[in-house]
């Protein structure tokens, strides 16, 4: 972790906003030496995740890729940088009690920050006890061995809304998230990532389907940063969100912003031309490039090249794909 004076000053600013735990200042090498027993058992079963990630990426390469050597070198440089772990810190500074019809529950405000330097793009989400409980059950199904020593605050018959119980759970859930994140296979799991992003994405896509593009875009722009941090080893996984942002900007008549996010999505699909979003995204980017007076011929060539290699099949438009995401 960077220890120079600049980062120290920034970290002090961060500490003024939230309590920084010992975990946030742990050196990566120290973390490996001091891993909880749960993660140690994980390492016995899965010895080299970085190698596995690289093999997965290699397996996904298209054998018919027409990329130049220079493009491939640039791609792998980007892939390598994406795979570097981003340390995240979880804080639960406050709660609120919600009474809705015949139900009453506590919402826990979770702030997610990047450690090491001052993070101006912190993510803020809210989750209730039942959300944490569902996450715990789901993780136990897949990671029973890793979760062996992980404790979860139990429900009580009475007193769930007292200040004492709520404060106890705030601290317990903060430690719970910290411990889960310290276990590499859990922090990379879809179940853990979904817990931190799915509710917001469901709301955003619901707004998109209803034609409320401004609200959908607002939520998507908030969640994409967190989603990228959580999935750095799998950059393709954020393509649907990036494409949804493209759709919103396009329908709000912001072609320049739509093109910007479209380029980000295309860069992640450079060697994943079989991805379901690839052709719809290319078609949209050609339209946007033409509208903006940009070079669209290179995009058109990629589209024609793909069509020449594949059997004619029905391809949804980018918007049609986006509205199908997170449909219950």
PDB file of C-alpha atoms in Angstrom:
ATOM      1  CA  UNK A   1       0.000   0.000   0.000  1.00  0.00           C
ATOM      2  CA  UNK A   2       1.268   3.486  -0.858  1.00  0.00           C
ATOM      3  CA  UNK A   3       2.792   5.085   2.223  1.00  0.00           C
ATOM      4  CA  UNK A   4       3.962   8.455   0.824  1.00  0.00           C
ATOM      5  CA  UNK A   5       2.982  11.729   2.465  1.00  0.00           C
ATOM      6  CA  UNK A   6       0.338  12.583  -0.147  1.00  0.00           C
ATOM      7  CA  UNK A   7      -1.675   9.445   0.529  1.00  0.00           C
ATOM      8  CA  UNK A   8      -1.164   9.913   4.274  1.00  0.00           C
ATOM      9  CA  UNK A   9      -2.800  13.332   4.134  1.00  0.00           C
ATOM     10  CA  UNK A  10      -5.651  11.967   2.054  1.00  0.00           C
ATOM     11  CA  UNK A  11      -6.124   9.067   4.424  1.00  0.00           C
ATOM     12  CA  UNK A  12      -6.376  11.490   7.323  1.00  0.00           C
ATOM     13  CA  UNK A  13      -9.223  13.224   5.508  1.00  0.00           C
ATOM     14  CA  UNK A  14     -10.912   9.882   5.081  1.00  0.00           C
ATOM     15  CA  UNK A  15     -10.534   9.108   8.761  1.00  0.00           C
ATOM     16  CA  UNK A  16     -12.336  12.336   9.590  1.00  0.00           C
ATOM     17  CA  UNK A  17     -15.388  11.044   7.726  1.00  0.00           C
ATOM     18  CA  UNK A  18     -15.415   7.471   8.924  1.00  0.00           C
ATOM     19  CA  UNK A  19     -13.703   5.192  11.423  1.00  0.00           C
ATOM     20  CA  UNK A  20     -10.859   3.386   9.724  1.00  0.00           C
ATOM     21  CA  UNK A  21     -10.290  -0.082  11.090  1.00  0.00           C
ATOM     22  CA  UNK A  22      -7.034  -1.931  11.345  1.00  0.00           C
ATOM     23  CA  UNK A  23      -8.090  -3.876   8.257  1.00  0.00           C
ATOM     24  CA  UNK A  24      -7.927  -0.760   6.076  1.00  0.00           C
ATOM     25  CA  UNK A  25      -4.240  -0.171   6.812  1.00  0.00           C
ATOM     26  CA  UNK A  26      -3.093  -3.756   6.518  1.00  0.00           C
ATOM     27  CA  UNK A  27      -0.325  -4.362   4.029  1.00  0.00           C
ATOM     28  CA  UNK A  28      -1.354  -6.906   1.344  1.00  0.00           C
ATOM     29  CA  UNK A  29       1.430  -9.259   2.360  1.00  0.00           C
ATOM     30  CA  UNK A  30       0.418  -8.998   6.011  1.00  0.00           C
ATOM     31  CA  UNK A  31      -3.174  -9.761   5.089  1.00  0.00           C
ATOM     32  CA  UNK A  32      -2.142 -13.031   3.498  1.00  0.00           C
ATOM     33  CA  UNK A  33      -0.161 -13.968   6.616  1.00  0.00           C
ATOM     34  CA  UNK A  34      -2.961 -13.044   8.979  1.00  0.00           C
ATOM     35  CA  UNK A  35      -5.928 -14.431   7.076  1.00  0.00           C
ATOM     36  CA  UNK A  36      -8.734 -15.871   9.194  1.00  0.00           C
ATOM     37  CA  UNK A  37      -8.983 -19.608   9.406  1.00  0.00           C
ATOM     38  CA  UNK A  38     -11.905 -19.566   6.982  1.00  0.00           C
ATOM     39  CA  UNK A  39      -9.794 -18.157   4.152  1.00  0.00           C
ATOM     40  CA  UNK A  40      -6.894 -20.487   4.917  1.00  0.00           C
ATOM     41  CA  UNK A  41      -9.190 -23.437   4.290  1.00  0.00           C
ATOM     42  CA  UNK A  42     -10.192 -21.781   1.048  1.00  0.00           C
ATOM     43  CA  UNK A  43      -6.558 -21.714  -0.050  1.00  0.00           C
ATOM     44  CA  UNK A  44      -6.143 -25.432   0.535  1.00  0.00           C
ATOM     45  CA  UNK A  45      -8.863 -26.194  -1.978  1.00  0.00           C
ATOM     46  CA  UNK A  46      -8.025 -23.447  -4.472  1.00  0.00           C
ATOM     47  CA  UNK A  47      -4.310 -22.777  -4.614  1.00  0.00           C
ATOM     48  CA  UNK A  48      -3.788 -20.216  -7.362  1.00  0.00           C
ATOM     49  CA  UNK A  49      -6.764 -17.954  -8.144  1.00  0.00           C
ATOM     50  CA  UNK A  50      -4.678 -15.495 -10.156  1.00  0.00           C
ATOM     51  CA  UNK A  51      -3.560 -18.306 -12.429  1.00  0.00           C
ATOM     52  CA  UNK A  52      -7.144 -19.565 -12.680  1.00  0.00           C
ATOM     53  CA  UNK A  53      -8.339 -16.088 -13.652  1.00  0.00           C
ATOM     54  CA  UNK A  54      -5.719 -15.876 -16.374  1.00  0.00           C
ATOM     55  CA  UNK A  55      -6.648 -19.311 -17.672  1.00  0.00           C
ATOM     56  CA  UNK A  56     -10.318 -18.309 -17.735  1.00  0.00           C
ATOM     57  CA  UNK A  57      -9.447 -15.184 -19.687  1.00  0.00           C
ATOM     58  CA  UNK A  58      -7.314 -17.192 -22.113  1.00  0.00           C
ATOM     59  CA  UNK A  59     -10.110 -19.698 -22.565  1.00  0.00           C
ATOM     60  CA  UNK A  60     -12.476 -16.921 -23.558  1.00  0.00           C
ATOM     61  CA  UNK A  61     -10.225 -15.627 -26.336  1.00  0.00           C
ATOM     62  CA  UNK A  62     -11.711 -15.965 -29.785  1.00  0.00           C
ATOM     63  CA  UNK A  63      -9.560 -18.220 -32.019  1.00  0.00           C
ATOM     64  CA  UNK A  64     -10.717 -16.177 -35.004  1.00  0.00           C
ATOM     65  CA  UNK A  65      -9.690 -12.843 -33.474  1.00  0.00           C
ATOM     66  CA  UNK A  66      -8.423 -10.382 -36.073  1.00  0.00           C
ATOM     67  CA  UNK A  67      -6.669  -8.180 -33.527  1.00  0.00           C
ATOM     68  CA  UNK A  68      -3.173  -6.983 -34.355  1.00  0.00           C
ATOM     69  CA  UNK A  69      -0.231  -7.805 -32.117  1.00  0.00           C
ATOM     70  CA  UNK A  70      -0.246  -4.243 -30.811  1.00  0.00           C
ATOM     71  CA  UNK A  71      -3.962  -4.455 -29.995  1.00  0.00           C
ATOM     72  CA  UNK A  72      -3.466  -7.773 -28.199  1.00  0.00           C
ATOM     73  CA  UNK A  73      -0.582  -6.377 -26.153  1.00  0.00           C
ATOM     74  CA  UNK A  74      -2.693  -3.378 -25.168  1.00  0.00           C
ATOM     75  CA  UNK A  75      -5.609  -5.657 -24.280  1.00  0.00           C
ATOM     76  CA  UNK A  76      -3.511  -7.823 -21.960  1.00  0.00           C
ATOM     77  CA  UNK A  77      -1.990  -4.752 -20.309  1.00  0.00           C
ATOM     78  CA  UNK A  78      -5.509  -3.589 -19.535  1.00  0.00           C
ATOM     79  CA  UNK A  79      -6.518  -7.061 -18.355  1.00  0.00           C
ATOM     80  CA  UNK A  80      -3.523  -7.232 -16.018  1.00  0.00           C
ATOM     81  CA  UNK A  81      -4.308  -3.844 -14.488  1.00  0.00           C
ATOM     82  CA  UNK A  82      -7.965  -4.845 -14.095  1.00  0.00           C
ATOM     83  CA  UNK A  83      -6.970  -7.941 -12.105  1.00  0.00           C
ATOM     84  CA  UNK A  84      -5.174  -5.962  -9.414  1.00  0.00           C
ATOM     85  CA  UNK A  85      -7.214  -6.117  -6.252  1.00  0.00           C
ATOM     86  CA  UNK A  86      -8.849  -2.936  -5.019  1.00  0.00           C
ATOM     87  CA  UNK A  87      -9.041  -2.821  -1.232  1.00  0.00           C
ATOM     88  CA  UNK A  88     -12.476  -1.810  -0.019  1.00  0.00           C
ATOM     89  CA  UNK A  89     -13.582  -0.660   3.393  1.00  0.00           C
ATOM     90  CA  UNK A  90     -17.116  -1.053   4.731  1.00  0.00           C
ATOM     91  CA  UNK A  91     -18.632   1.388   7.226  1.00  0.00           C
ATOM     92  CA  UNK A  92     -22.153   1.447   8.693  1.00  0.00           C
ATOM     93  CA  UNK A  93     -22.471   4.930  10.181  1.00  0.00           C
ATOM     94  CA  UNK A  94     -26.237   5.113  10.652  1.00  0.00           C
ATOM     95  CA  UNK A  95     -29.580   3.342  10.498  1.00  0.00           C
ATOM     96  CA  UNK A  96     -33.230   4.230  10.082  1.00  0.00           C
ATOM     97  CA  UNK A  97     -36.416   2.469  11.130  1.00  0.00           C
ATOM     98  CA  UNK A  98     -38.948   1.963   8.353  1.00  0.00           C
ATOM     99  CA  UNK A  99     -42.637   1.335   8.993  1.00  0.00           C
ATOM    100  CA  UNK A 100     -44.483   0.202   5.895  1.00  0.00           C
ATOM    101  CA  UNK A 101     -48.108  -0.946   6.147  1.00  0.00           C
ATOM    102  CA  UNK A 102     -47.958  -3.831   8.616  1.00  0.00           C
ATOM    103  CA  UNK A 103     -44.185  -4.299   8.575  1.00  0.00           C
ATOM    104  CA  UNK A 104     -41.403  -2.598  10.485  1.00  0.00           C
ATOM    105  CA  UNK A 105     -37.685  -3.026   9.899  1.00  0.00           C
ATOM    106  CA  UNK A 106     -34.285  -1.357  10.252  1.00  0.00           C
ATOM    107  CA  UNK A 107     -32.331  -0.132   7.221  1.00  0.00           C
ATOM    108  CA  UNK A 108     -28.549  -0.103   7.648  1.00  0.00           C
ATOM    109  CA  UNK A 109     -26.647   2.549   5.679  1.00  0.00           C
ATOM    110  CA  UNK A 110     -23.455   1.017   4.221  1.00  0.00           C
ATOM    111  CA  UNK A 111     -20.649   3.214   2.928  1.00  0.00           C
ATOM    112  CA  UNK A 112     -18.108   1.460   0.705  1.00  0.00           C
ATOM    113  CA  UNK A 113     -14.758   3.179   0.253  1.00  0.00           C
ATOM    114  CA  UNK A 114     -11.509   2.387  -1.504  1.00  0.00           C
ATOM    115  CA  UNK A 115      -8.663   2.314   0.995  1.00  0.00           C
ATOM    116  CA  UNK A 116      -5.119   3.610   0.590  1.00  0.00           C
ATOM    117  CA  UNK A 117      -6.004   7.088  -0.705  1.00  0.00           C
ATOM    118  CA  UNK A 118      -8.899   9.511  -0.320  1.00  0.00           C
ATOM    119  CA  UNK A 119     -11.918   8.126  -2.172  1.00  0.00           C
ATOM    120  CA  UNK A 120     -14.194  10.840  -3.523  1.00  0.00           C
ATOM    121  CA  UNK A 121     -16.410   8.284  -5.270  1.00  0.00           C
ATOM    122  CA  UNK A 122     -17.652   6.372  -2.258  1.00  0.00           C
ATOM    123  CA  UNK A 123     -20.705   4.169  -2.742  1.00  0.00           C
ATOM    124  CA  UNK A 124     -23.684   4.354  -0.399  1.00  0.00           C
ATOM    125  CA  UNK A 125     -26.317   1.625  -0.214  1.00  0.00           C
ATOM    126  CA  UNK A 126     -28.940   0.502   2.304  1.00  0.00           C
ATOM    127  CA  UNK A 127     -29.750  -3.046   3.363  1.00  0.00           C
ATOM    128  CA  UNK A 128     -32.058  -4.539   5.972  1.00  0.00           C
ATOM    129  CA  UNK A 129     -31.500  -7.496   8.287  1.00  0.00           C
ATOM    130  CA  UNK A 130     -33.335  -9.891   5.954  1.00  0.00           C
ATOM    131  CA  UNK A 131     -30.975  -8.937   3.104  1.00  0.00           C
ATOM    132  CA  UNK A 132     -27.945  -9.855   5.217  1.00  0.00           C
ATOM    133  CA  UNK A 133     -29.679 -13.031   6.340  1.00  0.00           C
ATOM    134  CA  UNK A 134     -30.383 -14.070   2.725  1.00  0.00           C
ATOM    135  CA  UNK A 135     -26.756 -13.407   1.781  1.00  0.00           C
ATOM    136  CA  UNK A 136     -25.565 -15.563   4.663  1.00  0.00           C
ATOM    137  CA  UNK A 137     -27.812 -18.477   3.666  1.00  0.00           C
ATOM    138  CA  UNK A 138     -26.698 -18.253   0.032  1.00  0.00           C
ATOM    139  CA  UNK A 139     -23.016 -18.160   0.935  1.00  0.00           C
ATOM    140  CA  UNK A 140     -23.385 -21.143   3.261  1.00  0.00           C
ATOM    141  CA  UNK A 141     -24.717 -23.183   0.338  1.00  0.00           C
ATOM    142  CA  UNK A 142     -21.633 -22.530  -1.788  1.00  0.00           C
ATOM    143  CA  UNK A 143     -18.894 -21.800   0.754  1.00  0.00           C
ATOM    144  CA  UNK A 144     -19.742 -23.954   3.757  1.00  0.00           C
ATOM    145  CA  UNK A 145     -16.089 -24.628   4.567  1.00  0.00           C
ATOM    146  CA  UNK A 146     -14.998 -21.003   4.209  1.00  0.00           C
ATOM    147  CA  UNK A 147     -17.963 -19.825   6.302  1.00  0.00           C
ATOM    148  CA  UNK A 148     -17.168 -22.248   9.113  1.00  0.00           C
ATOM    149  CA  UNK A 149     -15.924 -19.569  11.524  1.00  0.00           C
ATOM    150  CA  UNK A 150     -18.147 -16.719  10.343  1.00  0.00           C
ATOM    151  CA  UNK A 151     -20.748 -15.708  12.911  1.00  0.00           C
ATOM    152  CA  UNK A 152     -24.011 -14.013  12.039  1.00  0.00           C
ATOM    153  CA  UNK A 153     -26.108 -11.923  14.466  1.00  0.00           C
ATOM    154  CA  UNK A 154     -29.210 -13.875  15.336  1.00  0.00           C
ATOM    155  CA  UNK A 155     -32.720 -12.523  15.517  1.00  0.00           C
ATOM    156  CA  UNK A 156     -34.215 -11.857  18.915  1.00  0.00           C
ATOM    157  CA  UNK A 157     -37.829 -12.307  19.903  1.00  0.00           C
ATOM    158  CA  UNK A 158     -37.991  -8.849  21.450  1.00  0.00           C
ATOM    159  CA  UNK A 159     -35.947  -5.667  21.469  1.00  0.00           C
ATOM    160  CA  UNK A 160     -35.019  -5.671  17.760  1.00  0.00           C
ATOM    161  CA  UNK A 161     -35.682  -1.933  17.539  1.00  0.00           C
ATOM    162  CA  UNK A 162     -33.906  -0.833  20.695  1.00  0.00           C
ATOM    163  CA  UNK A 163     -30.892   1.444  20.304  1.00  0.00           C
ATOM    164  CA  UNK A 164     -28.676  -1.127  22.021  1.00  0.00           C
ATOM    165  CA  UNK A 165     -29.560  -3.981  19.642  1.00  0.00           C
ATOM    166  CA  UNK A 166     -29.343  -1.769  16.556  1.00  0.00           C
ATOM    167  CA  UNK A 167     -25.880  -0.488  17.535  1.00  0.00           C
ATOM    168  CA  UNK A 168     -24.696  -4.020  18.224  1.00  0.00           C
ATOM    169  CA  UNK A 169     -25.851  -5.122  14.790  1.00  0.00           C
ATOM    170  CA  UNK A 170     -24.237  -2.119  13.101  1.00  0.00           C
ATOM    171  CA  UNK A 171     -20.861  -3.244  14.431  1.00  0.00           C
ATOM    172  CA  UNK A 172     -21.592  -6.911  13.751  1.00  0.00           C
ATOM    173  CA  UNK A 173     -22.593  -6.316  10.126  1.00  0.00           C
ATOM    174  CA  UNK A 174     -19.557  -4.106   9.557  1.00  0.00           C
ATOM    175  CA  UNK A 175     -17.250  -6.878  10.827  1.00  0.00           C
ATOM    176  CA  UNK A 176     -19.254  -9.431   8.848  1.00  0.00           C
ATOM    177  CA  UNK A 177     -18.736  -7.587   5.539  1.00  0.00           C
ATOM    178  CA  UNK A 178     -15.073  -6.993   6.332  1.00  0.00           C
ATOM    179  CA  UNK A 179     -14.521 -10.685   6.980  1.00  0.00           C
ATOM    180  CA  UNK A 180     -16.394 -11.791   3.859  1.00  0.00           C
ATOM    181  CA  UNK A 181     -14.383  -9.371   1.742  1.00  0.00           C
ATOM    182  CA  UNK A 182     -11.125 -10.695   3.207  1.00  0.00           C
ATOM    183  CA  UNK A 183     -11.908 -14.125   1.704  1.00  0.00           C
ATOM    184  CA  UNK A 184     -10.943 -13.881  -1.947  1.00  0.00           C
ATOM    185  CA  UNK A 185     -13.365 -16.475  -3.311  1.00  0.00           C
ATOM    186  CA  UNK A 186     -16.286 -14.937  -1.492  1.00  0.00           C
ATOM    187  CA  UNK A 187     -15.522 -11.360  -2.510  1.00  0.00           C
ATOM    188  CA  UNK A 188     -15.329 -12.540  -6.135  1.00  0.00           C
ATOM    189  CA  UNK A 189     -18.524 -14.557  -5.938  1.00  0.00           C
ATOM    190  CA  UNK A 190     -21.670 -13.485  -7.750  1.00  0.00           C
ATOM    191  CA  UNK A 191     -23.691 -13.854  -4.545  1.00  0.00           C
ATOM    192  CA  UNK A 192     -21.568 -11.337  -2.655  1.00  0.00           C
ATOM    193  CA  UNK A 193     -21.443  -8.883  -5.571  1.00  0.00           C
ATOM    194  CA  UNK A 194     -25.208  -9.205  -6.090  1.00  0.00           C
ATOM    195  CA  UNK A 195     -25.814  -8.370  -2.424  1.00  0.00           C
ATOM    196  CA  UNK A 196     -23.993  -5.054  -2.894  1.00  0.00           C
ATOM    197  CA  UNK A 197     -25.372  -4.089  -6.318  1.00  0.00           C
ATOM    198  CA  UNK A 198     -28.460  -6.043  -7.356  1.00  0.00           C
ATOM    199  CA  UNK A 199     -31.162  -4.010  -5.583  1.00  0.00           C
ATOM    200  CA  UNK A 200     -29.903  -0.776  -7.136  1.00  0.00           C
ATOM    201  CA  UNK A 201     -29.566  -2.376 -10.581  1.00  0.00           C
ATOM    202  CA  UNK A 202     -33.090  -3.788 -10.365  1.00  0.00           C
ATOM    203  CA  UNK A 203     -34.409  -0.326  -9.559  1.00  0.00           C
ATOM    204  CA  UNK A 204     -32.425   1.247 -12.394  1.00  0.00           C
ATOM    205  CA  UNK A 205     -33.607  -1.261 -14.993  1.00  0.00           C
ATOM    206  CA  UNK A 206     -37.169  -0.865 -13.753  1.00  0.00           C
ATOM    207  CA  UNK A 207     -36.890   2.872 -14.401  1.00  0.00           C
ATOM    208  CA  UNK A 208     -35.377   2.190 -17.818  1.00  0.00           C
ATOM    209  CA  UNK A 209     -38.260  -0.114 -18.780  1.00  0.00           C
ATOM    210  CA  UNK A 210     -40.708   2.554 -17.644  1.00  0.00           C
ATOM    211  CA  UNK A 211     -39.033   5.192 -19.795  1.00  0.00           C
ATOM    212  CA  UNK A 212     -37.676   7.127 -16.799  1.00  0.00           C
ATOM    213  CA  UNK A 213     -34.220   7.467 -18.324  1.00  0.00           C
ATOM    214  CA  UNK A 214     -32.984  10.336 -16.156  1.00  0.00           C
ATOM    215  CA  UNK A 215     -33.655   8.421 -12.926  1.00  0.00           C
ATOM    216  CA  UNK A 216     -32.304   5.171 -14.399  1.00  0.00           C
ATOM    217  CA  UNK A 217     -29.121   6.934 -15.500  1.00  0.00           C
ATOM    218  CA  UNK A 218     -28.644   8.517 -12.081  1.00  0.00           C
ATOM    219  CA  UNK A 219     -28.760   5.117 -10.367  1.00  0.00           C
ATOM    220  CA  UNK A 220     -26.622   3.371 -12.992  1.00  0.00           C
ATOM    221  CA  UNK A 221     -23.885   5.994 -12.751  1.00  0.00           C
ATOM    222  CA  UNK A 222     -23.820   5.548  -8.977  1.00  0.00           C
ATOM    223  CA  UNK A 223     -23.597   1.772  -9.089  1.00  0.00           C
ATOM    224  CA  UNK A 224     -21.161   1.318 -12.007  1.00  0.00           C
ATOM    225  CA  UNK A 225     -18.157   2.513  -9.970  1.00  0.00           C
ATOM    226  CA  UNK A 226     -18.797  -0.009  -7.207  1.00  0.00           C
ATOM    227  CA  UNK A 227     -19.581  -2.745  -9.707  1.00  0.00           C
ATOM    228  CA  UNK A 228     -16.265  -2.142 -11.506  1.00  0.00           C
ATOM    229  CA  UNK A 229     -14.315  -2.266  -8.246  1.00  0.00           C
ATOM    230  CA  UNK A 230     -15.942  -5.518  -7.216  1.00  0.00           C
ATOM    231  CA  UNK A 231     -15.432  -7.204 -10.604  1.00  0.00           C
ATOM    232  CA  UNK A 232     -11.969  -6.023 -11.646  1.00  0.00           C
ATOM    233  CA  UNK A 233     -10.916  -9.600 -12.368  1.00  0.00           C
ATOM    234  CA  UNK A 234     -13.904  -9.979 -14.708  1.00  0.00           C
ATOM    235  CA  UNK A 235     -14.328  -6.695 -16.643  1.00  0.00           C
ATOM    236  CA  UNK A 236     -16.815  -8.227 -19.102  1.00  0.00           C
ATOM    237  CA  UNK A 237     -19.386  -8.560 -16.308  1.00  0.00           C
ATOM    238  CA  UNK A 238     -20.042  -4.793 -16.267  1.00  0.00           C
ATOM    239  CA  UNK A 239     -20.855  -4.652 -20.000  1.00  0.00           C
ATOM    240  CA  UNK A 240     -24.664  -4.845 -19.476  1.00  0.00           C
ATOM    241  CA  UNK A 241     -24.541  -1.880 -17.077  1.00  0.00           C
ATOM    242  CA  UNK A 242     -22.339   0.148 -19.425  1.00  0.00           C
ATOM    243  CA  UNK A 243     -24.735  -0.617 -22.286  1.00  0.00           C
ATOM    244  CA  UNK A 244     -27.723   0.415 -20.192  1.00  0.00           C
ATOM    245  CA  UNK A 245     -25.969   3.737 -19.602  1.00  0.00           C
ATOM    246  CA  UNK A 246     -25.480   4.041 -23.377  1.00  0.00           C
ATOM    247  CA  UNK A 247     -29.209   3.436 -23.925  1.00  0.00           C
ATOM    248  CA  UNK A 248     -30.168   6.069 -21.355  1.00  0.00           C
ATOM    249  CA  UNK A 249     -27.825   8.709 -22.749  1.00  0.00           C
ATOM    250  CA  UNK A 250     -28.986   7.951 -26.295  1.00  0.00           C
ATOM    251  CA  UNK A 251     -32.674   8.271 -25.410  1.00  0.00           C
ATOM    252  CA  UNK A 252     -31.917  11.479 -23.502  1.00  0.00           C
ATOM    253  CA  UNK A 253     -30.273  12.785 -26.685  1.00  0.00           C
ATOM    254  CA  UNK A 254     -26.752  12.864 -25.251  1.00  0.00           C
ATOM    255  CA  UNK A 255     -24.937  11.118 -28.127  1.00  0.00           C
ATOM    256  CA  UNK A 256     -21.434  12.182 -27.037  1.00  0.00           C
ATOM    257  CA  UNK A 257     -21.883  10.656 -23.563  1.00  0.00           C
ATOM    258  CA  UNK A 258     -23.522   7.566 -25.067  1.00  0.00           C
ATOM    259  CA  UNK A 259     -20.538   7.117 -27.399  1.00  0.00           C
ATOM    260  CA  UNK A 260     -18.085   7.546 -24.508  1.00  0.00           C
ATOM    261  CA  UNK A 261     -19.656   4.736 -22.473  1.00  0.00           C
ATOM    262  CA  UNK A 262     -20.079   2.634 -25.603  1.00  0.00           C
ATOM    263  CA  UNK A 263     -16.325   2.803 -26.172  1.00  0.00           C
ATOM    264  CA  UNK A 264     -15.761   1.585 -22.604  1.00  0.00           C
ATOM    265  CA  UNK A 265     -18.086  -1.362 -23.214  1.00  0.00           C
ATOM    266  CA  UNK A 266     -16.480  -2.215 -26.569  1.00  0.00           C
ATOM    267  CA  UNK A 267     -12.998  -2.194 -25.011  1.00  0.00           C
ATOM    268  CA  UNK A 268     -14.145  -4.939 -22.631  1.00  0.00           C
ATOM    269  CA  UNK A 269     -15.531  -7.009 -25.507  1.00  0.00           C
ATOM    270  CA  UNK A 270     -12.459  -6.725 -27.719  1.00  0.00           C
ATOM    271  CA  UNK A 271     -11.773 -10.456 -27.596  1.00  0.00           C
ATOM    272  CA  UNK A 272     -15.277 -11.501 -26.597  1.00  0.00           C
ATOM    273  CA  UNK A 273     -17.000 -11.053 -29.945  1.00  0.00           C
ATOM    274  CA  UNK A 274     -19.432 -13.885 -29.211  1.00  0.00           C
ATOM    275  CA  UNK A 275     -20.908 -11.926 -26.297  1.00  0.00           C
ATOM    276  CA  UNK A 276     -24.629 -11.244 -26.719  1.00  0.00           C
ATOM    277  CA  UNK A 277     -24.076  -7.495 -26.395  1.00  0.00           C
ATOM    278  CA  UNK A 278     -21.291  -7.261 -28.993  1.00  0.00           C
ATOM    279  CA  UNK A 279     -23.292  -6.882 -32.237  1.00  0.00           C
ATOM    280  CA  UNK A 280     -26.105  -4.699 -30.790  1.00  0.00           C
ATOM    281  CA  UNK A 281     -23.429  -2.459 -29.265  1.00  0.00           C
ATOM    282  CA  UNK A 282     -21.529  -2.257 -32.565  1.00  0.00           C
ATOM    283  CA  UNK A 283     -24.695  -1.292 -34.421  1.00  0.00           C
ATOM    284  CA  UNK A 284     -25.483   1.414 -31.871  1.00  0.00           C
ATOM    285  CA  UNK A 285     -21.926   2.741 -31.968  1.00  0.00           C
ATOM    286  CA  UNK A 286     -22.073   3.005 -35.785  1.00  0.00           C
ATOM    287  CA  UNK A 287     -25.244   5.089 -35.511  1.00  0.00           C
ATOM    288  CA  UNK A 288     -23.724   7.312 -32.817  1.00  0.00           C
ATOM    289  CA  UNK A 289     -20.431   7.740 -34.695  1.00  0.00           C
ATOM    290  CA  UNK A 290     -22.284   8.804 -37.840  1.00  0.00           C
ATOM    291  CA  UNK A 291     -24.379  11.269 -35.823  1.00  0.00           C
ATOM    292  CA  UNK A 292     -21.281  12.746 -34.152  1.00  0.00           C
ATOM    293  CA  UNK A 293     -19.242  12.924 -37.340  1.00  0.00           C
ATOM    294  CA  UNK A 294     -16.748  10.334 -36.091  1.00  0.00           C
ATOM    295  CA  UNK A 295     -15.110   7.503 -38.022  1.00  0.00           C
ATOM    296  CA  UNK A 296     -17.714   4.755 -38.327  1.00  0.00           C
ATOM    297  CA  UNK A 297     -16.079   2.791 -41.152  1.00  0.00           C
ATOM    298  CA  UNK A 298     -13.813   0.802 -38.824  1.00  0.00           C
ATOM    299  CA  UNK A 299     -16.851  -0.140 -36.737  1.00  0.00           C
ATOM    300  CA  UNK A 300     -18.768  -1.054 -39.877  1.00  0.00           C
ATOM    301  CA  UNK A 301     -15.890  -3.295 -40.998  1.00  0.00           C
ATOM    302  CA  UNK A 302     -15.954  -5.151 -37.669  1.00  0.00           C
ATOM    303  CA  UNK A 303     -19.699  -5.634 -38.017  1.00  0.00           C
ATOM    304  CA  UNK A 304     -19.434  -6.961 -41.574  1.00  0.00           C
ATOM    305  CA  UNK A 305     -16.533  -9.209 -40.620  1.00  0.00           C
ATOM    306  CA  UNK A 306     -18.547 -10.726 -37.767  1.00  0.00           C
ATOM    307  CA  UNK A 307     -21.606 -11.248 -39.972  1.00  0.00           C
ATOM    308  CA  UNK A 308     -19.484 -12.964 -42.624  1.00  0.00           C
ATOM    309  CA  UNK A 309     -18.265 -15.526 -40.085  1.00  0.00           C
ATOM    310  CA  UNK A 310     -21.579 -16.248 -38.372  1.00  0.00           C
ATOM    311  CA  UNK A 311     -24.810 -17.818 -39.518  1.00  0.00           C
ATOM    312  CA  UNK A 312     -27.645 -15.275 -39.825  1.00  0.00           C
ATOM    313  CA  UNK A 313     -29.479 -15.159 -36.517  1.00  0.00           C
ATOM    314  CA  UNK A 314     -31.880 -12.709 -34.959  1.00  0.00           C
ATOM    315  CA  UNK A 315     -30.015 -10.095 -32.947  1.00  0.00           C
ATOM    316  CA  UNK A 316     -31.836  -7.873 -30.480  1.00  0.00           C
ATOM    317  CA  UNK A 317     -31.196  -4.151 -30.453  1.00  0.00           C
ATOM    318  CA  UNK A 318     -29.168  -2.745 -27.568  1.00  0.00           C
ATOM    319  CA  UNK A 319     -32.299  -1.293 -25.995  1.00  0.00           C
ATOM    320  CA  UNK A 320     -34.203  -4.570 -26.349  1.00  0.00           C
ATOM    321  CA  UNK A 321     -31.397  -6.376 -24.525  1.00  0.00           C
ATOM    322  CA  UNK A 322     -31.252  -3.744 -21.801  1.00  0.00           C
ATOM    323  CA  UNK A 323     -34.957  -3.897 -20.958  1.00  0.00           C
ATOM    324  CA  UNK A 324     -34.684  -7.679 -20.542  1.00  0.00           C
ATOM    325  CA  UNK A 325     -32.112  -7.411 -17.751  1.00  0.00           C
ATOM    326  CA  UNK A 326     -33.304  -8.066 -14.199  1.00  0.00           C
ATOM    327  CA  UNK A 327     -36.828  -9.026 -15.274  1.00  0.00           C
ATOM    328  CA  UNK A 328     -38.385 -10.942 -12.400  1.00  0.00           C
TER     329      UNK A 328
END
